Amino acid sequence: MSLEEKNFIRKSIFSMACLEGINDKMCVVLDSPAFIKNKLSQVLVTLIYFEYPLIWSSVFVDFLPHLSKGAVVIDMFSRLLNALDDELVSMDYPRTAEEVAVAGRVKDAMRNQCVPQIVRAWYDIVSMYRNTDPETCVTVLDCMRRYVSWIDIGLIVNDAFIPLLFELILVDGLSEQLRAAAAGCVLAVVSKRMDAHSKLSLLKSLQISRVFGLVSDDNDFDLVSAIAALITGYAVEVLECSKRVNTEDAKVISMELLDEVLPTVFYVMQNCEMDAAFSIVQFLSGYVATMKTHSSLQENQMLHISQILEVIRTQIRYDPMYRNNLDMLDMIGVEEESRMLEFRKDLFVLLRNVGRVAPEVTRIFIRNSLASAISSSSDKNAEEVEAALSLLYALGETMSDEAMRVGNGLLSELVTNLLSTRFPCHSNRLVALVYLETIARYMKFIQENVQYIPLVLAAFLDERGIHHPNIYVSRRASYLFMRIVKLLKSKLVPFIETILQSLQDVVARFTSMNLASREPAGSEDGAYVFEAIGLLIGMEDVSLEKQSDYLSSLLTPLCQQVEVTLMNARALNPDESSLQIANIQQIIVAINALSKGFSERLVTSSRPAIGHMFKQTLDVLLQILVVFPKVEPLRTKVLSFIHRMVDTLGASVFPYLPKALEQLLAESEPKEMVGFLLLLNQLICKFSTLVRDILEEVFPTIAGRVFSAIQRVVDSSVTEANTEEIRELQELQKTLYTFLHVIATHDLSSVFLSPRSRDYLTSIMQLLLHTSCHHKDIVTRKACVQIFIKLIKDWCAKSSGEEKVPGFKSFIIETFATNCCLYSVLDKSFEFGDANTLVLFGEIVLAQKVMYEKFGDDFLVHFVSKGFPSQQNLAEQYCQKLKGNDIKALRSYYQSLIEHLRVQQNGSLVFR
């Protein structure tokens, strides 16, 4: 564009903004909707971006005389300044380096040229229009608030402007919006960054206590919010000054100002809508941190601590309007509970900090909160009770196990009050849950004070716990009760009869023969109750006679139900069948949980009669695999029970394994095979070579199916195949590596050489080789290298006699050694900076040491000829290190050797 055209655009835009005519015609932009005027201001800002101050230096100065035209032009000028802040100056938005540089240029020019005149114009406009056009004053003050942070503070903090702002705030009868806007400007002044001592003088001069009375409920919401933001912002700045000033006098002044403002801050926190920019927790944490430096707290600080605790209690309280949502736990209730859980985290951290500064005050406050909740408890104040209990729970979290065990008078009083109280609002889900969680939190104290055990049992076994009408509460109570039984164990022996009597109805839901009338609940329901019962009756403190009676009364009806169902399985229609399957699932879960209380020593050595009962149960449950061979949930549950019986029955489970493994092998889906391999891993880890015969029997079938399944991953493209199927196959492959590793490291490598398994030996070796060289998971690669090390040790003798496995030695020397120990390490993807990779590298070096010990020069000559054929010096050093006894020195040298070879080949493995 020509200079004339640019000048015409500049003049036209400016004329629109200033209500001037263009070519003798008036432009009506300023009568347009707000979005048009905003767009005009953005156009002006774009011109300022490129042309101010070098080309168009007078834009602001030229605008000021037009402000006398009245509110329309004043409004446009404010829009221009606001747009300048939004589009360029404000750092609330991400800026490029160029934008930051331009913003600096514009601000410097404005400070030198026109900021004092603009501030004077703001003052004049507000003074002139305060009574006649408050809306224009609000616009101007909101604009001014944005600029305080970077203009000379002396232009605002003086004998003219500050009194005007406070007059606007304090005078009744003025527009509430105008008073709020003035408060916003004072907050901007308070928040201005400056030297701590200068800031402290400024804060003191403001006499902020003048506005404290305005946060009462009598005033308009916007005004109260603005004053609340001003007071809290002022308090934050005073606190910051107290940390940064370094003279004793300044510290005293800052603490005096803080003491003056804090009562109002506490009132604001509890009664006003808080500004989003203000963090209650951050401020209070900062204030509490200042107290840590004092050896003892003053009286006013103790008062502030009490007020902080009151703020915490107020803040953690749920809103009663969500009571029904939270009780039913509908979508709104779930969202509110999640929000409050997150919101409370920082408040409980603050509570811990307060507890460290003033432990006694904190405990007394929590005691009084609980006492108040107990005395005024009704259905209507469930939120207050929940908050008091939550504070008590949080107090328990701060106490060490030792402190809780020792306890003191106050702790004893708290626990007694907790256990002996029945709140009218106990039917409320949140109250019931936190009540039980709190009892569980203080169990270390109860462990040492057994006189409280009857009260604890009552709380968990009556309608406050397991028998609570709300299913979420009863489930959680069952879990917590199981944990309590684990903790108290033998101390509960005198109460076993009482406990079993109280749980009779829960147990009857599983042992009842009236299946048709029973709705199938979630298959895990009741598991914790049965686990708790198992822990109780499985103790050796219980006599054999009683133990047998208890266990028989539970196992017999459960097994009978399974047997009846299995007998009638063919006669069931599909609906009945699905119901029976769900019931059997529940029964297996219950028996599984029950068995956890019985140790292997008890059922195999001291009380084999108990073991016999579990064997009979296992026999019954294995029939499920015969009758329902293709029902995956049932197979999973039975498999889980077999795992359990391996741990419980020990070696006496062996007679049942052939039948179990045969039925489990009937299915060959990848997911099923993963579960099967995990069971074999458990058996091998527990019994080692004792399972050789079993393993030799099943290994060929496993190998055939697994290699067939893995081949499907290789043959299919991931884009075309079912990704869920691919994921399952990858999981199977991962489990296979673990399985092979467990076999090799438990002296069972001979299984690979059995007549029926030899057909798969080549496939296994190729898979292990490829994985040890190329698998993306370094830990899996390491496992495969370890398998090779173990196989070399097992299958290769030091003497050069007949080979145990023909061809294995040459495979290791010619293929494994060069591919895994050399080429895979030379590849740049092998990162020595990674910790897992270094562990793998250690195994690769160990493999070389083992190969040299077993194969001697046969290995060495071949390896050196492949690795560094023309580097005699390097070859000799390598041989020397390999023949030595220092494995660390060998590893260090081999790493430097590989790095040297990488540089020499420049990343291209020519010799490969």
CSV table of N, CA and C in Angstrom, one decimal, residues 533-651:
chain,number,residue,atom,x,y,z
A,533,ILE,N,-14.6,-65.1,58.4
A,533,ILE,CA,-15.0,-66.4,59.2
A,533,ILE,C,-13.9,-67.4,59.1
A,534,GLY,N,-13.3,-67.5,57.9
A,534,GLY,CA,-12.2,-68.5,57.7
A,534,GLY,C,-11.0,-68.1,58.6
A,535,LEU,N,-10.7,-66.8,58.7
A,535,LEU,CA,-9.6,-66.4,59.6
A,535,LEU,C,-9.9,-66.7,61.0
A,536,LEU,N,-11.1,-66.6,61.4
A,536,LEU,CA,-11.5,-66.8,62.8
A,536,LEU,C,-11.4,-68.3,63.1
A,537,ILE,N,-12.1,-69.1,62.3
A,537,ILE,CA,-12.2,-70.5,62.6
A,537,ILE,C,-10.9,-71.3,62.2
A,538,GLY,N,-10.1,-70.7,61.4
A,538,GLY,CA,-8.9,-71.4,61.0
A,538,GLY,C,-7.7,-71.3,61.9
A,539,MET,N,-7.9,-70.6,63.1
A,539,MET,CA,-6.8,-70.5,64.0
A,539,MET,C,-6.6,-71.8,64.8
A,540,GLU,N,-5.4,-72.1,65.2
A,540,GLU,CA,-5.1,-73.3,66.0
A,540,GLU,C,-5.6,-73.1,67.4
A,541,ASP,N,-5.9,-71.8,67.8
A,541,ASP,CA,-6.5,-71.6,69.2
A,541,ASP,C,-7.9,-72.2,69.3
A,542,VAL,N,-8.6,-72.5,68.2
A,542,VAL,CA,-9.9,-73.1,68.2
A,542,VAL,C,-9.6,-74.6,68.2
A,543,SER,N,-10.4,-75.3,69.1
A,543,SER,CA,-10.2,-76.8,69.2
A,543,SER,C,-10.6,-77.5,67.9
A,544,LEU,N,-10.0,-78.6,67.7
A,544,LEU,CA,-10.2,-79.4,66.5
A,544,LEU,C,-11.7,-79.7,66.3
A,545,GLU,N,-12.3,-80.1,67.4
A,545,GLU,CA,-13.7,-80.5,67.3
A,545,GLU,C,-14.6,-79.3,66.9
A,546,LYS,N,-14.4,-78.1,67.5
A,546,LYS,CA,-15.2,-77.0,67.1
A,546,LYS,C,-14.8,-76.5,65.7
A,547,GLN,N,-13.5,-76.6,65.4
A,547,GLN,CA,-13.1,-76.2,64.0
A,547,GLN,C,-13.8,-77.1,62.9
A,548,SER,N,-13.8,-78.4,63.2
A,548,SER,CA,-14.4,-79.3,62.3
A,548,SER,C,-15.9,-79.0,62.1
A,549,ASP,N,-16.6,-78.7,63.3
A,549,ASP,CA,-18.0,-78.4,63.2
A,549,ASP,C,-18.3,-77.2,62.4
A,550,TYR,N,-17.5,-76.1,62.8
A,550,TYR,CA,-17.7,-74.8,62.1
A,550,TYR,C,-17.5,-75.0,60.6
A,551,LEU,N,-16.4,-75.6,60.2
A,551,LEU,CA,-16.1,-75.8,58.8
A,551,LEU,C,-17.1,-76.7,58.0
A,552,SER,N,-17.5,-77.7,58.7
A,552,SER,CA,-18.4,-78.6,58.1
A,552,SER,C,-19.8,-78.0,57.9
A,553,SER,N,-20.2,-77.1,58.8
A,553,SER,CA,-21.5,-76.4,58.7
A,553,SER,C,-21.5,-75.5,57.6
A,554,LEU,N,-20.3,-75.1,57.1
A,554,LEU,CA,-20.2,-74.1,56.0
A,554,LEU,C,-20.0,-74.9,54.7
A,555,LEU,N,-19.0,-75.8,54.7
A,555,LEU,CA,-18.7,-76.5,53.4
A,555,LEU,C,-19.7,-77.4,52.9
A,556,THR,N,-20.3,-78.2,53.9
A,556,THR,CA,-21.3,-79.2,53.5
A,556,THR,C,-22.5,-78.7,52.7
A,557,PRO,N,-23.2,-77.7,53.2
A,557,PRO,CA,-24.3,-77.1,52.4
A,557,PRO,C,-23.9,-76.5,51.1
A,558,LEU,N,-22.7,-75.9,51.1
A,558,LEU,CA,-22.2,-75.2,49.8
A,558,LEU,C,-21.9,-76.3,48.8
A,559,CYS,N,-21.3,-77.3,49.2
A,559,CYS,CA,-20.9,-78.4,48.3
A,559,CYS,C,-22.2,-79.2,47.8
A,560,GLN,N,-23.1,-79.3,48.7
A,560,GLN,CA,-24.4,-80.0,48.3
A,560,GLN,C,-25.1,-79.2,47.2
A,561,GLN,N,-25.1,-77.9,47.3
A,561,GLN,CA,-25.8,-77.1,46.3
A,561,GLN,C,-25.1,-77.3,45.0
A,562,VAL,N,-23.8,-77.3,45.0
A,562,VAL,CA,-23.0,-77.5,43.7
A,562,VAL,C,-23.4,-78.9,43.1
A,563,GLU,N,-23.4,-79.9,44.0
A,563,GLU,CA,-23.7,-81.3,43.5
A,563,GLU,C,-25.1,-81.4,42.9
A,564,VAL,N,-26.1,-80.8,43.6
A,564,VAL,CA,-27.4,-80.8,43.1
A,564,VAL,C,-27.5,-80.1,41.8
A,565,THR,N,-26.9,-79.0,41.7
A,565,THR,CA,-26.9,-78.2,40.4
A,565,THR,C,-26.3,-79.0,39.3
A,566,LEU,N,-25.2,-79.7,39.5
A,566,LEU,CA,-24.5,-80.4,38.5
A,566,LEU,C,-25.3,-81.6,38.1
A,567,MET,N,-26.0,-82.3,39.0
A,567,MET,CA,-26.9,-83.4,38.7
A,567,MET,C,-28.0,-83.0,37.8
A,568,ASN,N,-28.6,-81.8,38.0
A,568,ASN,CA,-29.7,-81.4,37.3
A,568,ASN,C,-29.4,-80.4,36.1
A,569,ALA,N,-28.1,-80.3,35.8
A,569,ALA,CA,-27.7,-79.3,34.8
A,569,ALA,C,-28.4,-79.5,33.4
A,570,ARG,N,-28.5,-80.7,33.0
A,570,ARG,CA,-29.1,-81.0,31.6
A,570,ARG,C,-30.6,-80.6,31.6
A,571,ALA,N,-31.2,-80.7,32.7
A,571,ALA,CA,-32.7,-80.4,32.7
A,571,ALA,C,-33.0,-79.0,32.8
A,572,LEU,N,-32.0,-78.1,32.9
A,572,LEU,CA,-32.3,-76.7,33.1
A,572,LEU,C,-32.5,-76.0,31.8
A,573,ASN,N,-33.5,-75.0,31.8
A,573,ASN,CA,-33.6,-74.1,30.6
A,573,ASN,C,-32.6,-73.0,30.7
A,574,PRO,N,-32.3,-72.3,29.6
A,574,PRO,CA,-31.3,-71.3,29.6
A,574,PRO,C,-31.3,-70.3,30.7
A,575,ASP,N,-32.5,-69.8,31.0
A,575,ASP,CA,-32.6,-68.8,32.1
A,575,ASP,C,-32.2,-69.4,33.5
A,576,GLU,N,-32.7,-70.6,33.7
A,576,GLU,CA,-32.4,-71.3,35.0
A,576,GLU,C,-30.9,-71.6,35.0
A,577,SER,N,-30.4,-72.0,33.9
A,577,SER,CA,-28.9,-72.3,33.8
A,577,SER,C,-28.1,-71.1,34.1
A,578,SER,N,-28.4,-70.0,33.6
A,578,SER,CA,-27.6,-68.8,33.9
A,578,SER,C,-27.6,-68.4,35.3
A,579,LEU,N,-28.8,-68.6,36.0
A,579,LEU,CA,-29.0,-68.3,37.4
A,579,LEU,C,-28.1,-69.3,38.2
A,580,GLN,N,-28.2,-70.6,37.8
A,580,GLN,CA,-27.4,-71.6,38.6
A,580,GLN,C,-25.9,-71.3,38.4
A,581,ILE,N,-25.5,-70.9,37.2
A,581,ILE,CA,-24.1,-70.6,37.0
A,581,ILE,C,-23.6,-69.5,37.9
A,582,ALA,N,-24.5,-68.5,38.0
A,582,ALA,CA,-24.1,-67.3,38.8
A,582,ALA,C,-24.0,-67.7,40.3
A,583,ASN,N,-25.0,-68.6,40.7
A,583,ASN,CA,-24.9,-69.1,42.1
A,583,ASN,C,-23.7,-69.9,42.4
A,584,ILE,N,-23.3,-70.8,41.4
A,584,ILE,CA,-22.1,-71.6,41.6
A,584,ILE,C,-20.9,-70.7,41.7
A,585,GLN,N,-20.8,-69.6,40.9
A,585,GLN,CA,-19.7,-68.7,41.0
A,585,GLN,C,-19.6,-68.1,42.4
A,586,GLN,N,-20.8,-67.7,43.0
A,586,GLN,CA,-20.8,-67.1,44.3
A,586,GLN,C,-20.3,-68.2,45.3
A,587,ILE,N,-20.7,-69.4,45.2
A,587,ILE,CA,-20.3,-70.4,46.1
A,587,ILE,C,-18.8,-70.7,46.1
A,588,ILE,N,-18.2,-70.7,44.8
A,588,ILE,CA,-16.8,-70.9,44.7
A,588,ILE,C,-16.0,-69.8,45.4
A,589,VAL,N,-16.5,-68.6,45.1
A,589,VAL,CA,-15.8,-67.4,45.7
A,589,VAL,C,-15.9,-67.5,47.2
A,590,ALA,N,-17.0,-67.9,47.8
A,590,ALA,CA,-17.2,-68.0,49.2
A,590,ALA,C,-16.2,-69.1,49.8
A,591,ILE,N,-16.2,-70.2,49.2
A,591,ILE,CA,-15.3,-71.3,49.6
A,591,ILE,C,-13.8,-70.9,49.5
A,592,ASN,N,-13.5,-70.3,48.4
A,592,ASN,CA,-12.1,-69.8,48.2
A,592,ASN,C,-11.7,-68.8,49.3
A,593,ALA,N,-12.6,-67.9,49.6
A,593,ALA,CA,-12.3,-66.9,50.7
A,593,ALA,C,-12.2,-67.5,52.0
A,594,LEU,N,-13.1,-68.5,52.3
A,594,LEU,CA,-13.1,-69.2,53.6
A,594,LEU,C,-11.8,-69.9,53.8
A,595,SER,N,-11.2,-70.5,52.7
A,595,SER,CA,-10.0,-71.3,52.8
A,595,SER,C,-8.8,-70.5,53.2
A,596,LYS,N,-8.8,-69.2,52.9
A,596,LYS,CA,-7.7,-68.3,53.2
A,596,LYS,C,-7.2,-68.3,54.6
A,597,GLY,N,-8.2,-68.6,55.5
A,597,GLY,CA,-7.8,-68.6,57.0
A,597,GLY,C,-7.1,-69.9,57.4
A,598,PHE,N,-6.9,-70.9,56.6
A,598,PHE,CA,-6.3,-72.1,57.0
A,598,PHE,C,-4.9,-72.3,56.4
A,599,SER,N,-4.0,-72.4,57.3
A,599,SER,CA,-2.6,-72.5,56.8
A,599,SER,C,-2.3,-73.9,56.3
A,600,GLU,N,-1.2,-74.1,55.5
A,600,GLU,CA,-0.8,-75.4,55.0
A,600,GLU,C,-0.4,-76.3,56.1
A,601,ARG,N,0.3,-75.7,57.1
A,601,ARG,CA,0.8,-76.5,58.2
A,601,ARG,C,-0.4,-77.1,59.0
A,602,LEU,N,-1.4,-76.3,59.2
A,602,LEU,CA,-2.6,-76.8,60.0
A,602,LEU,C,-3.3,-77.9,59.2
A,603,VAL,N,-3.6,-77.8,57.9
A,603,VAL,CA,-4.4,-78.8,57.2
A,603,VAL,C,-3.6,-80.0,56.8
A,604,THR,N,-2.3,-79.9,56.8
A,604,THR,CA,-1.5,-81.1,56.4
A,604,THR,C,-0.8,-81.8,57.5
A,605,SER,N,-0.4,-81.0,58.5
A,605,SER,CA,0.4,-81.7,59.6
A,605,SER,C,-0.4,-81.8,60.9
A,606,SER,N,-0.8,-80.6,61.5
A,606,SER,CA,-1.4,-80.7,62.8
A,606,SER,C,-2.8,-81.2,62.8
A,607,ARG,N,-3.6,-80.9,61.7
A,607,ARG,CA,-5.0,-81.3,61.7
A,607,ARG,C,-5.4,-81.8,60.3
A,608,PRO,N,-4.9,-83.0,59.9
A,608,PRO,CA,-5.2,-83.5,58.5
A,608,PRO,C,-6.7,-83.7,58.2
A,609,ALA,N,-7.5,-83.8,59.3
A,609,ALA,CA,-8.9,-84.0,59.1
A,609,ALA,C,-9.5,-82.8,58.4
A,610,ILE,N,-9.0,-81.6,58.7
A,610,ILE,CA,-9.4,-80.4,58.1
A,610,ILE,C,-9.0,-80.4,56.6
A,611,GLY,N,-7.8,-80.8,56.4
A,611,GLY,CA,-7.3,-81.0,55.0
A,611,GLY,C,-8.2,-81.9,54.2
A,612,HIS,N,-8.6,-83.0,54.8
A,612,HIS,CA,-9.5,-83.9,54.1
A,612,HIS,C,-10.8,-83.3,53.7
A,613,MET,N,-11.3,-82.4,54.5
A,613,MET,CA,-12.6,-81.7,54.1
A,613,MET,C,-12.4,-80.8,52.9
A,614,PHE,N,-11.2,-80.2,52.8
A,614,PHE,CA,-10.9,-79.3,51.7
A,614,PHE,C,-10.7,-80.1,50.4
A,615,LYS,N,-10.1,-81.3,50.6
A,615,LYS,CA,-9.9,-82.2,49.4
A,615,LYS,C,-11.2,-82.7,48.9
A,616,GLN,N,-12.1,-83.0,49.8
A,616,GLN,CA,-13.5,-83.4,49.3
A,616,GLN,C,-14.1,-82.3,48.5
A,617,THR,N,-13.9,-81.1,49.1
A,617,THR,CA,-14.5,-79.9,48.4
A,617,THR,C,-13.9,-79.7,47.0
A,618,LEU,N,-12.6,-79.9,46.9
A,618,LEU,CA,-11.9,-79.7,45.6
A,618,LEU,C,-12.4,-80.8,44.6
A,619,ASP,N,-12.6,-82.0,45.1
A,619,ASP,CA,-13.2,-83.0,44.3
A,619,ASP,C,-14.5,-82.7,43.7
A,620,VAL,N,-15.4,-82.1,44.5
A,620,VAL,CA,-16.7,-81.6,44.1
A,620,VAL,C,-16.6,-80.5,43.0
A,621,LEU,N,-15.7,-79.5,43.3
A,621,LEU,CA,-15.6,-78.4,42.4
A,621,LEU,C,-15.0,-78.7,41.1
A,622,LEU,N,-14.1,-79.7,41.1
A,622,LEU,CA,-13.5,-80.1,39.8
A,622,LEU,C,-14.6,-80.7,38.8
A,623,GLN,N,-15.7,-81.2,39.4
A,623,GLN,CA,-16.7,-81.7,38.6
A,623,GLN,C,-17.4,-80.6,37.7
A,624,ILE,N,-17.3,-79.4,38.2
A,624,ILE,CA,-17.8,-78.3,37.4
A,624,ILE,C,-17.2,-78.2,36.0
A,625,LEU,N,-15.9,-78.5,36.0
A,625,LEU,CA,-15.2,-78.4,34.7
A,625,LEU,C,-15.7,-79.5,33.7
A,626,VAL,N,-16.2,-80.6,34.2
A,626,VAL,CA,-16.7,-81.6,33.4
A,626,VAL,C,-18.1,-81.3,32.9
A,627,VAL,N,-18.9,-80.8,33.8
A,627,VAL,CA,-20.3,-80.5,33.4
A,627,VAL,C,-20.5,-79.2,32.6
A,628,PHE,N,-19.7,-78.2,33.0
A,628,PHE,CA,-19.7,-76.9,32.3
A,628,PHE,C,-18.4,-76.6,31.7
A,629,PRO,N,-17.9,-77.3,30.7
A,629,PRO,CA,-16.6,-77.2,30.2
A,629,PRO,C,-16.3,-75.9,29.5
A,630,LYS,N,-17.4,-75.3,29.0
A,630,LYS,CA,-17.2,-74.1,28.1
A,630,LYS,C,-17.6,-72.8,28.8
A,631,VAL,N,-18.0,-72.8,30.0
A,631,VAL,CA,-18.4,-71.6,30.7
A,631,VAL,C,-17.2,-70.9,31.4
A,632,GLU,N,-16.7,-69.9,30.7
A,632,GLU,CA,-15.4,-69.3,31.0
A,632,GLU,C,-15.4,-68.7,32.5
A,633,PRO,N,-16.5,-68.0,32.9
A,633,PRO,CA,-16.4,-67.5,34.3
A,633,PRO,C,-16.3,-68.6,35.3
A,634,LEU,N,-16.9,-69.7,35.1
A,634,LEU,CA,-16.8,-70.9,36.1
A,634,LEU,C,-15.4,-71.5,36.0
A,635,ARG,N,-14.9,-71.6,34.8
A,635,ARG,CA,-13.5,-72.2,34.7
A,635,ARG,C,-12.5,-71.3,35.4
A,636,THR,N,-12.7,-69.9,35.3
A,636,THR,CA,-11.8,-69.0,35.9
A,636,THR,C,-11.9,-69.1,37.5
A,637,LYS,N,-13.1,-69.3,38.0
A,637,LYS,CA,-13.3,-69.4,39.4
A,637,LYS,C,-12.7,-70.7,40.0
A,638,VAL,N,-12.9,-71.8,39.2
A,638,VAL,CA,-12.4,-73.1,39.6
A,638,VAL,C,-10.9,-73.0,39.6
A,639,LEU,N,-10.3,-72.4,38.6
A,639,LEU,CA,-8.9,-72.3,38.5
A,639,LEU,C,-8.3,-71.5,39.7
A,640,SER,N,-9.0,-70.5,40.0
A,640,SER,CA,-8.6,-69.7,41.2
A,640,SER,C,-8.6,-70.5,42.5
A,641,PHE,N,-9.6,-71.4,42.6
A,641,PHE,CA,-9.7,-72.3,43.8
A,641,PHE,C,-8.6,-73.3,43.8
A,642,ILE,N,-8.2,-73.8,42.6
A,642,ILE,CA,-7.1,-74.7,42.5
A,642,ILE,C,-5.8,-74.0,43.0
A,643,HIS,N,-5.6,-72.8,42.5
A,643,HIS,CA,-4.4,-72.0,43.0
A,643,HIS,C,-4.4,-72.0,44.5
A,644,ARG,N,-5.6,-71.7,45.1
A,644,ARG,CA,-5.7,-71.6,46.5
A,644,ARG,C,-5.4,-72.9,47.2
A,645,MET,N,-5.9,-74.0,46.6
A,645,MET,CA,-5.6,-75.3,47.2
A,645,MET,C,-4.2,-75.8,47.1
A,646,VAL,N,-3.5,-75.3,46.1
A,646,VAL,CA,-2.0,-75.6,46.0
A,646,VAL,C,-1.3,-75.0,47.2
A,647,ASP,N,-1.7,-73.8,47.5
A,647,ASP,CA,-1.1,-73.1,48.7
A,647,ASP,C,-1.5,-73.8,50.0
A,648,THR,N,-2.8,-74.2,50.1
A,648,THR,CA,-3.4,-74.7,51.3
A,648,THR,C,-3.0,-76.1,51.6
A,649,LEU,N,-3.2,-77.0,50.6
A,649,LEU,CA,-3.0,-78.4,50.8
A,649,LEU,C,-1.6,-78.9,50.5
A,650,GLY,N,-0.7,-78.0,49.9
A,650,GLY,CA,0.6,-78.4,49.6
A,650,GLY,C,0.7,-79.6,48.7
A,651,ALA,N,1.7,-80.5,49.0
A,651,ALA,CA,1.9,-81.7,48.1
A,651,ALA,C,0.7,-82.7,48.1
